[in-house]
Amino acid sequence: MHSGDLATSADLVSAVRLLRSERLLDWTGGALSARGKDAMLISRGGAARKFWLLDDNDIMSWPYSGVPHESAPRPPLGVAVHQCVYRHFPWCTAVVHSHAGDCFLTSCLSTGLKASPPTETLGEIPNLGDSKGGSGGAGTSGGLSIIRRAERERDVLLPQIVELAEQRGGEMAEHGLAFLDHGHGIYVLGRSLSEALTDLAKAEAGCRLWTLRSAQRTQF
């Protein structure tokens, strides 16, 4: 059910370089991953703090559930989200989690994006992970401690991802999907790594339009 060849560590490093050059990665966080035969490949924890100057040694193998062993290198925050996506979206072969500026801002302030240019090929981009509803404020994950963020992932975000898979997972036979992680940027799911990269650029452009229109509607 996968589209094309699976990505390699070298492919992920090349993708990071491309996204970095296009300013679609931010030093505050994020991760790239790809489906493998027996485990996924994912950028190590702390990749963003290196300003995304990565090489093959910064890509690690990680199981689709649990942890490999106690001495395993530290994965990125949000590794459980990547695991959940690969388990529940069989068409997905690559995931990009980005804190790109407009995607991040939209994740904090918006309830999600409707399907409209330039993101119409992605369909609606929901804003998941906010247990309190609404936009911004105390429900935002950006200011949470690592422990509380992990609890929010387990109790709120992961069940919502499973629900999204049940409702819209079949759409990935035709196109990629994306969802905002409330206060924590965007996850883009691709049938290939190249599709995920292209769709991230579309999502950032769509979020930029949303922020501009929101600013125009604001009364000062």
Coordinates of C-alpha atoms in Angstrom, one line a residue:
M1 CA 0.0 0.0 0.0
H2 CA 3.0 2.3 -0.2
S3 CA 3.7 4.7 -3.0
G4 CA 7.2 4.3 -4.5
D5 CA 10.5 3.3 -2.8
L6 CA 10.9 3.8 0.9
A7 CA 13.3 6.7 1.9
T8 CA 16.8 6.1 3.3
S9 CA 18.8 8.0 5.9
A10 CA 20.5 9.9 3.1
D11 CA 17.2 10.9 1.7
L12 CA 16.1 12.3 5.0
V13 CA 19.3 14.3 5.4
S14 CA 18.8 15.7 1.9
A15 CA 15.2 16.6 2.7
V16 CA 16.4 18.4 5.9
R17 CA 18.8 20.4 3.8
L18 CA 16.1 21.3 1.3
L19 CA 13.6 22.4 4.0
R20 CA 16.3 24.3 5.8
S21 CA 17.2 26.2 2.7
E22 CA 13.5 27.0 2.2
R23 CA 13.2 28.1 5.8
L24 CA 10.5 25.5 6.5
L25 CA 12.3 24.2 9.6
D26 CA 12.8 26.1 12.8
W27 CA 15.4 25.6 15.6
T28 CA 12.6 25.4 18.2
G29 CA 11.6 21.8 17.2
G30 CA 10.4 19.3 14.7
A31 CA 11.4 16.0 13.2
L32 CA 11.4 14.1 9.9
S33 CA 10.8 10.4 9.6
A34 CA 10.3 7.7 7.0
R35 CA 8.7 4.2 7.1
G36 CA 11.1 1.3 7.0
K37 CA 10.7 -2.4 6.5
D38 CA 10.9 -3.3 10.2
A39 CA 11.3 0.1 11.9
M40 CA 11.0 3.8 11.0
L41 CA 13.9 6.2 10.4
I42 CA 13.7 9.4 12.3
S43 CA 15.9 12.4 13.1
R44 CA 17.5 12.3 16.5
G45 CA 16.4 14.4 19.4
G46 CA 18.1 17.7 19.5
A47 CA 18.3 18.0 15.7
A48 CA 16.6 21.4 15.7
R49 CA 19.1 22.7 18.3
K50 CA 21.9 21.9 15.8
F51 CA 20.0 24.3 13.5
W52 CA 19.3 21.2 11.3
L53 CA 22.9 20.8 10.2
L54 CA 22.6 17.0 10.1
D55 CA 24.4 14.1 8.6
D56 CA 23.6 10.3 8.4
N57 CA 24.6 9.9 12.0
D58 CA 21.7 12.1 13.1
I59 CA 19.2 9.7 11.6
M60 CA 18.2 6.8 13.9
S61 CA 16.1 3.6 13.6
W62 CA 13.1 3.5 16.0
P63 CA 10.4 0.8 16.4
Y64 CA 6.7 1.5 15.5
S65 CA 5.8 1.0 19.2
G66 CA 7.6 1.3 22.5
V67 CA 11.4 1.9 22.7
P68 CA 14.2 -0.4 21.4
H69 CA 16.3 -0.5 24.6
E70 CA 17.2 1.7 27.6
S71 CA 20.5 2.8 26.1
A72 CA 18.9 3.9 22.8
P73 CA 19.8 7.5 21.6
R74 CA 17.3 10.1 22.6
P75 CA 14.5 10.4 20.0
P76 CA 12.8 13.7 19.2
L77 CA 9.8 15.0 21.2
G78 CA 6.8 13.7 19.5
V79 CA 8.2 10.3 18.5
A80 CA 5.0 8.7 19.7
V81 CA 3.1 10.7 17.2
H82 CA 5.2 9.4 14.3
Q83 CA 4.7 5.8 15.7
C84 CA 1.0 6.3 15.9
V85 CA 0.8 7.7 12.3
Y86 CA 2.6 4.7 10.8
R87 CA 0.5 2.2 12.7
H88 CA -2.8 3.8 11.7
F89 CA -2.1 5.3 8.2
P90 CA -0.9 2.4 6.1
W91 CA -0.4 4.6 3.0
C92 CA 1.9 7.0 4.8
T93 CA 5.6 6.5 4.2
A94 CA 7.0 9.8 5.4
V95 CA 6.1 12.3 8.2
V96 CA 7.4 15.9 8.5
H97 CA 6.8 17.7 11.8
S98 CA 7.7 21.4 11.4
H99 CA 7.6 24.5 13.4
A100 CA 7.6 26.6 10.2
G101 CA 6.6 30.2 11.2
D102 CA 3.1 30.5 9.8
C103 CA 2.2 26.8 10.5
F104 CA 3.3 27.3 14.1
L105 CA 1.4 30.5 14.5
T106 CA -1.8 29.0 13.0
S107 CA -1.5 26.0 15.3
C108 CA -1.6 28.4 18.3
L109 CA -4.4 30.6 17.1
S110 CA -6.6 28.6 14.6
T111 CA -9.1 25.9 15.0
G112 CA -7.8 24.5 11.6
L113 CA -7.8 25.3 7.9
K114 CA -10.6 24.5 5.5
A115 CA -9.7 23.0 2.1
S116 CA -8.9 25.9 -0.1
P117 CA -6.0 27.1 -2.3
P118 CA -3.2 26.4 -1.9
T119 CA -4.0 23.4 0.4
E120 CA -7.0 22.0 -1.4
T121 CA -5.2 18.8 -2.3
L122 CA -4.7 18.1 1.4
G123 CA -8.3 18.6 2.3
E124 CA -9.2 20.1 5.7
I125 CA -6.2 20.5 8.0
P126 CA -7.6 20.0 11.5
N127 CA -6.0 21.4 14.7
L128 CA -5.6 18.5 17.1
G129 CA -4.3 18.2 20.6
D130 CA -6.2 20.9 22.4
S131 CA -8.2 19.3 25.2
K132 CA -9.9 22.6 26.1
G133 CA -11.2 23.6 22.6
G134 CA -11.0 27.1 21.3
S135 CA -7.8 28.7 20.2
G136 CA -4.7 29.6 22.0
G137 CA -4.6 30.2 25.8
A138 CA -4.1 27.6 28.5
G139 CA -4.8 24.7 26.2
T140 CA -1.7 25.5 24.1
S141 CA 1.0 22.9 24.3
G142 CA 3.9 25.2 23.5
G143 CA 4.3 26.2 27.2
L144 CA 3.9 22.8 28.7
S145 CA 6.6 20.9 30.5
I146 CA 8.0 17.8 28.8
I147 CA 6.1 15.5 31.2
R148 CA 2.8 17.4 30.7
R149 CA 3.3 17.4 26.9
A150 CA 3.8 13.6 27.0
E151 CA 0.6 13.3 29.0
R152 CA -1.3 15.5 26.5
E153 CA 0.0 13.4 23.6
R154 CA -1.1 10.2 25.3
D155 CA -4.5 11.3 26.5
V156 CA -5.6 13.8 23.8
L157 CA -3.5 13.9 20.7
L158 CA -2.9 10.2 20.0
P159 CA -6.6 9.3 20.3
Q160 CA -7.5 12.2 18.0
I161 CA -5.0 10.9 15.4
V162 CA -6.5 7.4 15.6
E163 CA -10.0 9.0 15.1
L164 CA -8.6 11.0 12.1
A165 CA -7.3 7.8 10.6
E166 CA -10.7 6.1 11.0
Q167 CA -12.4 9.0 9.3
R168 CA -10.0 10.0 6.6
G169 CA -7.2 7.5 6.4
G170 CA -8.6 6.2 3.1
E171 CA -8.0 9.6 1.5
M172 CA -4.2 8.8 1.5
A173 CA -4.8 6.5 -1.4
E174 CA -5.2 9.7 -3.4
H175 CA -3.3 12.4 -1.6
G176 CA -1.3 13.4 1.5
L177 CA -2.8 14.6 4.7
A178 CA -1.8 17.1 7.4
F179 CA -2.9 18.2 10.9
L180 CA -1.9 21.0 13.2
D181 CA -0.7 20.0 16.7
H182 CA -2.2 22.7 18.9
G183 CA 0.6 25.1 19.8
H184 CA 3.2 22.8 18.4
G185 CA 3.4 23.3 14.6
I186 CA 2.2 20.9 11.9
Y187 CA 2.5 17.2 11.0
V188 CA 2.5 16.4 7.2
L189 CA 1.8 12.9 6.1
G190 CA 3.0 11.8 2.7
R191 CA 2.7 8.7 0.5
S192 CA 6.3 9.6 -0.3
L193 CA 9.0 11.8 1.2
S194 CA 8.8 14.2 -1.8
E195 CA 5.0 14.5 -1.4
A196 CA 5.4 15.3 2.3
L197 CA 7.9 18.0 1.5
T198 CA 5.7 19.6 -1.2
D199 CA 2.7 19.5 1.0
L200 CA 4.5 21.2 3.8
A201 CA 5.3 24.1 1.5
K202 CA 1.6 24.2 0.5
A203 CA 0.6 24.1 4.1
E204 CA 2.9 27.0 5.1
A205 CA 1.6 29.1 2.2
G206 CA -2.0 28.3 3.3
C207 CA -1.3 29.2 6.9
R208 CA 0.4 32.4 5.7
L209 CA -2.8 33.4 3.9
W210 CA -4.8 32.6 7.0
T211 CA -2.7 34.8 9.2
L212 CA -2.8 37.7 6.7
R213 CA -6.6 37.5 6.4
S214 CA -6.9 37.3 10.2
A215 CA -4.7 40.4 10.6
Q216 CA -6.9 42.2 8.1
R217 CA -10.0 41.4 10.1
T218 CA -8.5 42.5 13.3
Q219 CA -9.7 45.9 14.6
F220 CA -7.1 47.9 16.4

